[in-house]
């Protein structure tokens, strides 16, 4: 059952943003908003200004996050784990090029 008001601002579509809940009409996910606000210490106003969002949209994303915190936090962890795995298994072409060039 959708939370009153959140259903206007938060949506999920299988073909967009990996099906993750996102701000309606945008590709920015609830996960993105939560990370910006809680980990990067960006204020709601800063997020609105930087991404052209309304206050209600950002607050709805944060409300959704708190209503589904375990699920969103799990997605954040999975995303981070994938980044670490890719870094550890994918050679850096830039690093290889730099190591192959003489210093001088």
Coordinates of N, CA, C and O in Angstrom, one line a residue:
X1 N 0.8 -1.2 0.0 CA 0.0 0.0 0.0 C 0.9 1.2 0.0 O 1.8 1.4 0.9
X2 N 0.7 2.1 -1.0 CA 1.6 3.3 -1.0 C 1.3 4.3 0.1 O 0.2 4.4 0.6
X3 N 2.4 5.0 0.5 CA 2.2 6.0 1.6 C 1.7 7.2 0.9 O 2.1 7.6 -0.1
X4 N 0.7 7.8 1.6 CA 0.0 9.0 1.0 C 1.0 10.1 0.6 O 1.9 10.5 1.4
X5 N 1.0 10.5 -0.6 CA 1.9 11.5 -1.1 C 3.2 10.9 -1.7 O 3.7 11.5 -2.7
X6 N 3.7 9.9 -1.1 CA 5.0 9.3 -1.7 C 4.7 8.7 -3.1 O 5.6 8.8 -3.9
X7 N 3.5 8.2 -3.3 CA 3.3 7.6 -4.6 C 3.3 8.6 -5.7 O 3.5 8.2 -6.9
X8 N 3.1 9.9 -5.4 CA 3.2 10.9 -6.5 C 4.7 11.2 -6.8 O 5.0 11.7 -7.9
X9 N 5.6 11.0 -5.9 CA 7.0 11.4 -6.0 C 8.0 10.2 -6.3 O 9.0 10.4 -6.8
X10 N 7.6 9.0 -5.9 CA 8.5 7.9 -6.0 C 7.9 6.8 -6.9 O 6.7 6.5 -6.7
X11 N 8.7 6.3 -7.8 CA 8.2 5.3 -8.7 C 9.4 4.3 -9.0 O 10.5 4.6 -8.8
X12 N 9.0 3.1 -9.5 CA 9.9 2.1 -9.9 C 9.5 1.6 -11.3 O 8.3 1.4 -11.5
X13 N 10.5 1.5 -12.2 CA 10.2 0.9 -13.5 C 11.3 -0.1 -13.8 O 12.5 0.3 -13.7
X14 N 11.0 -1.3 -14.2 CA 12.0 -2.3 -14.5 C 13.1 -1.8 -15.5 O 14.3 -2.2 -15.3
X15 N 12.8 -1.0 -16.4 CA 13.8 -0.6 -17.4 C 14.6 0.7 -17.0 O 15.5 1.1 -17.8
X16 N 14.4 1.3 -15.9 CA 15.1 2.5 -15.5 C 15.7 2.3 -14.1 O 15.1 1.8 -13.2
X17 N 17.0 2.7 -14.0 CA 17.7 2.6 -12.7 C 17.7 1.2 -12.1 O 17.7 1.1 -10.9
X18 N 17.7 0.2 -12.9 CA 17.7 -1.1 -12.4 C 16.5 -1.5 -11.7 O 16.5 -2.4 -10.8
X19 N 15.4 -0.8 -11.9 CA 14.2 -1.1 -11.2 C 14.1 -0.5 -9.8 O 13.2 -0.7 -9.0
X20 N 15.2 0.2 -9.4 CA 15.2 0.7 -8.0 C 14.2 1.9 -7.9 O 14.0 2.6 -8.8
X21 N 13.7 2.1 -6.7 CA 12.8 3.2 -6.5 C 13.5 4.5 -6.7 O 14.7 4.7 -6.3
X22 N 12.9 5.4 -7.5 CA 13.5 6.7 -7.9 C 12.5 7.8 -7.8 O 11.3 7.6 -7.7
X23 N 13.0 9.0 -7.9 CA 12.1 10.2 -8.0 C 11.4 10.2 -9.3 O 12.0 10.0 -10.4
X24 N 10.1 10.3 -9.3 CA 9.3 10.2 -10.5 C 9.7 11.2 -11.5 O 10.0 12.4 -11.2
X25 N 9.9 10.7 -12.7 CA 10.3 11.6 -13.8 C 11.8 11.9 -13.9 O 12.3 12.6 -14.7
X26 N 12.6 11.2 -13.0 CA 14.0 11.4 -13.0 C 14.7 10.1 -12.9 O 14.1 9.1 -12.5
X27 N 16.0 10.0 -13.1 CA 16.7 8.8 -13.0 C 17.4 8.7 -11.6 O 18.1 7.7 -11.3
X28 N 17.3 9.7 -10.8 CA 17.9 9.7 -9.5 C 17.2 8.9 -8.5 O 16.0 9.0 -8.3
X29 N 17.9 7.9 -7.9 CA 17.2 6.9 -7.0 C 17.1 7.4 -5.6 O 17.9 8.3 -5.2
X30 N 16.3 6.7 -4.9 CA 16.2 6.9 -3.4 C 17.5 6.7 -2.8 O 18.0 7.4 -1.9
X31 N 18.2 5.6 -3.3 CA 19.5 5.3 -2.8 C 20.5 6.4 -2.9 O 21.2 6.8 -2.0
X32 N 20.5 7.1 -4.1 CA 21.3 8.2 -4.4 C 21.1 9.4 -3.4 O 22.0 9.9 -2.8
X33 N 19.8 9.7 -3.2 CA 19.4 10.8 -2.3 C 19.8 10.4 -0.8 O 20.4 11.3 -0.1
X34 N 19.6 9.2 -0.4 CA 20.0 8.8 1.0 C 21.5 8.9 1.2 O 22.0 9.4 2.2
X35 N 22.3 8.5 0.2 CA 23.7 8.5 0.3 C 24.2 10.0 0.3 O 25.1 10.3 1.1
X36 N 23.6 10.8 -0.6 CA 24.0 12.2 -0.6 C 23.7 12.9 0.8 O 24.6 13.7 1.3
X37 N 22.6 12.6 1.3 CA 22.1 13.3 2.5 C 22.9 12.8 3.8 O 23.3 13.5 4.6
X38 N 23.0 11.5 3.9 CA 23.5 10.9 5.1 C 25.0 10.7 5.1 O 25.7 10.8 6.1
X39 N 25.6 10.3 3.9 CA 27.0 10.1 3.9 C 27.8 11.2 3.4 O 29.0 11.4 3.8
X40 N 27.3 12.0 2.5 CA 28.0 13.2 2.0 C 27.6 14.5 2.7 O 28.1 15.5 2.4
X41 N 26.7 14.3 3.7 CA 26.2 15.5 4.5 C 25.7 16.6 3.7 O 25.8 17.8 4.1
X42 N 25.0 16.3 2.6 CA 24.4 17.4 1.8 C 23.0 17.7 2.4 O 22.3 16.8 2.7
X43 N 22.7 18.9 2.4 CA 21.4 19.3 2.9 C 20.3 19.1 1.8 O 20.7 18.9 0.7
X44 N 19.1 19.0 2.2 CA 18.0 18.9 1.3 C 18.0 20.0 0.3 O 17.9 19.8 -0.9
X45 N 18.3 21.2 0.7 CA 18.4 22.4 -0.2 C 19.5 22.2 -1.2 O 19.3 22.5 -2.4
X46 N 20.7 21.7 -0.7 CA 21.8 21.5 -1.7 C 21.4 20.4 -2.7 O 21.8 20.6 -3.9
X47 N 20.8 19.4 -2.3 CA 20.4 18.3 -3.2 C 19.4 18.9 -4.3 O 19.6 18.6 -5.5
X48 N 18.4 19.6 -3.8 CA 17.4 20.2 -4.7 C 18.1 21.1 -5.7 O 17.8 21.0 -6.9
X49 N 19.0 22.0 -5.3 CA 19.7 22.9 -6.2 C 20.6 22.2 -7.2 O 20.6 22.5 -8.3
X50 N 21.3 21.2 -6.7 CA 22.3 20.5 -7.6 C 21.6 19.7 -8.6 O 22.1 19.6 -9.7
X51 N 20.4 19.1 -8.3 CA 19.8 18.2 -9.3 C 18.5 18.7 -9.8 O 17.8 18.0 -10.5
X52 N 18.1 20.0 -9.5 CA 16.9 20.5 -10.1 C 15.6 19.8 -9.5 O 14.7 19.7 -10.3
X53 N 15.7 19.5 -8.3 CA 14.5 18.8 -7.7 C 13.8 19.7 -6.7 O 14.3 20.7 -6.2
X54 N 12.5 19.3 -6.5 CA 11.7 20.1 -5.5 C 11.9 19.5 -4.1 O 12.3 18.4 -3.9
X55 N 11.6 20.4 -3.1 CA 11.7 19.9 -1.7 C 10.9 18.7 -1.5 O 11.3 17.8 -0.8
X56 N 9.7 18.7 -2.0 CA 8.8 17.5 -1.8 C 9.4 16.3 -2.3 O 9.2 15.2 -1.7
X57 N 10.0 16.4 -3.5 CA 10.6 15.2 -4.1 C 11.7 14.6 -3.2 O 11.8 13.4 -3.0
X58 N 12.6 15.5 -2.7 CA 13.7 15.0 -1.9 C 13.2 14.5 -0.6 O 13.7 13.4 -0.1
X59 N 12.3 15.2 0.0 CA 11.7 14.7 1.3 C 11.0 13.4 1.1 O 11.1 12.5 2.0
X60 N 10.3 13.2 0.0 CA 9.6 12.0 -0.3 C 10.7 10.8 -0.4 O 10.4 9.7 0.1
X61 N 11.8 11.1 -1.1 CA 12.8 10.1 -1.2 C 13.4 9.7 0.1 O 13.6 8.5 0.4
X62 N 13.6 10.7 1.0 CA 14.1 10.4 2.3 C 13.1 9.6 3.2 O 13.4 8.7 3.9
X63 N 11.8 10.0 3.0 CA 10.7 9.3 3.8 C 10.7 7.9 3.3 O 10.6 6.9 4.1
X64 N 10.8 7.7 2.0 CA 10.8 6.3 1.4 C 12.0 5.5 2.0 O 11.8 4.4 2.4
X65 N 13.1 6.2 2.0 CA 14.3 5.5 2.6 C 14.1 5.1 4.0 O 14.4 3.9 4.3
X66 N 13.5 5.9 4.8 CA 13.3 5.5 6.2 C 12.3 4.5 6.4 O 12.3 3.6 7.3
X67 N 11.3 4.5 5.5 CA 10.3 3.4 5.5 C 10.8 2.1 5.0 O 10.2 1.0 5.3
X68 N 11.9 2.1 4.2 CA 12.4 0.9 3.6 C 13.9 0.8 3.8 O 14.7 0.4 2.9
X69 N 14.4 1.2 5.0 CA 15.8 1.4 5.2 C 16.6 0.1 5.0 O 17.7 0.2 4.4
X70 N 16.2 -1.0 5.5 CA 16.9 -2.2 5.4 C 17.1 -2.6 4.0 O 18.2 -3.0 3.5
X71 N 16.1 -2.5 3.2 CA 16.1 -2.8 1.7 C 17.1 -1.9 1.0 O 17.9 -2.4 0.2
X72 N 17.0 -0.6 1.2 CA 17.8 0.4 0.5 C 19.3 0.2 1.0 O 20.2 0.2 0.2
X73 N 19.5 0.0 2.3 CA 20.9 -0.2 2.8 C 21.5 -1.4 2.2 O 22.7 -1.4 1.9
X74 N 20.7 -2.5 2.0 CA 21.2 -3.7 1.4 C 21.6 -3.4 -0.1 O 22.7 -3.9 -0.5
X75 N 20.9 -2.6 -0.8 CA 21.2 -2.2 -2.2 C 22.5 -1.4 -2.2 O 23.3 -1.6 -3.1
X76 N 22.6 -0.5 -1.3 CA 23.9 0.3 -1.2 C 25.1 -0.6 -1.0 O 26.1 -0.5 -1.6
X77 N 24.9 -1.6 0.0 CA 26.0 -2.5 0.3 C 26.4 -3.3 -1.0 O 27.5 -3.5 -1.3
X78 N 25.4 -3.8 -1.6 CA 25.6 -4.6 -2.8 C 26.3 -3.8 -3.9 O 27.2 -4.4 -4.6
X79 N 25.9 -2.6 -4.1 CA 26.6 -1.7 -5.1 C 28.0 -1.5 -4.7 O 28.9 -1.6 -5.6
X80 N 28.3 -1.3 -3.5 CA 29.7 -1.1 -3.0 C 30.5 -2.3 -3.2 O 31.7 -2.3 -3.6
X81 N 29.9 -3.5 -2.9 CA 30.6 -4.7 -3.0 C 31.0 -5.0 -4.5 O 32.1 -5.5 -4.8
X82 N 30.0 -4.6 -5.4 CA 30.3 -4.8 -6.8 C 31.4 -3.9 -7.3 O 32.3 -4.4 -8.0
X83 N 31.5 -2.7 -6.8 CA 32.6 -1.8 -7.2 C 33.9 -2.3 -6.7 O 34.9 -2.3 -7.5
X84 N 34.0 -2.8 -5.5 CA 35.2 -3.4 -5.0 C 35.6 -4.6 -5.8 O 36.8 -4.7 -6.2
X85 N 34.7 -5.5 -6.1 CA 35.0 -6.7 -6.9 C 35.5 -6.3 -8.3 O 36.5 -6.8 -8.8
X86 N 34.9 -5.3 -8.9 CA 35.3 -4.9 -10.3 C 36.7 -4.2 -10.2 O 37.5 -4.5 -11.1
X87 N 36.9 -3.4 -9.2 CA 38.3 -2.8 -9.0 C 39.4 -3.9 -8.9 O 40.5 -3.8 -9.3
X88 N 39.0 -5.0 -8.1 CA 40.0 -6.0 -7.9 C 40.2 -7.0 -9.0 O 41.2 -7.6 -9.1
X89 N 39.2 -7.1 -9.9 CA 39.3 -8.0 -11.0 C 39.5 -7.4 -12.4 O 39.8 -8.1 -13.3
X90 N 39.4 -6.1 -12.5 CA 39.5 -5.4 -13.8 C 40.8 -4.6 -13.8 O 40.9 -3.7 -12.9
X91 N 41.7 -4.9 -14.6 CA 43.0 -4.2 -14.6 C 42.7 -2.7 -15.1 O 41.9 -2.5 -15.9
X92 N 43.5 -1.8 -14.5 CA 43.4 -0.4 -14.8 C 44.2 -0.1 -16.1 O 45.4 -0.3 -16.0
X93 N 43.6 0.3 -17.1 CA 44.3 0.6 -18.4 C 45.2 1.8 -18.2 O 46.3 1.9 -18.7
X94 N 44.8 2.8 -17.4 CA 45.6 4.0 -17.1 C 46.8 3.6 -16.3 O 47.9 4.0 -16.7
X95 N 46.6 2.7 -15.3 CA 47.8 2.3 -14.5 C 48.8 1.5 -15.4 O 50.0 1.8 -15.3
X96 N 48.3 0.7 -16.3 CA 49.1 -0.1 -17.1 C 49.9 0.8 -18.1 O 51.1 0.6 -18.3
X97 N 49.3 1.8 -18.6 CA 49.9 2.8 -19.5 C 51.0 3.6 -18.8 O 52.1 3.8 -19.3
X98 N 50.7 4.0 -17.6 CA 51.6 4.8 -16.8 C 52.8 4.0 -16.4 O 53.9 4.5 -16.4
X99 N 52.6 2.7 -16.1 CA 53.7 1.8 -15.7 C 54.6 1.5 -16.9 O 55.8 1.3 -16.7
X100 N 54.0 1.5 -18.1 CA 54.8 1.2 -19.3 C 55.5 2.4 -19.8 O 56.4 2.2 -20.7
X101 N 55.3 3.6 -19.3 CA 56.0 4.8 -19.9 C 57.2 5.1 -19.0 O 57.2 5.0 -17.8
X102 N 58.3 5.5 -19.7 CA 59.5 5.8 -19.0 C 59.3 7.2 -18.3 O 58.6 8.0 -18.7
X103 N 59.9 7.3 -17.1 CA 59.8 8.5 -16.3 C 60.8 9.5 -16.8 O 61.9 9.1 -17.1
X104 N 60.5 10.7 -16.7 CA 61.5 11.7 -17.1 C 61.0 12.9 -17.4 O 60.7 13.9 -17.6

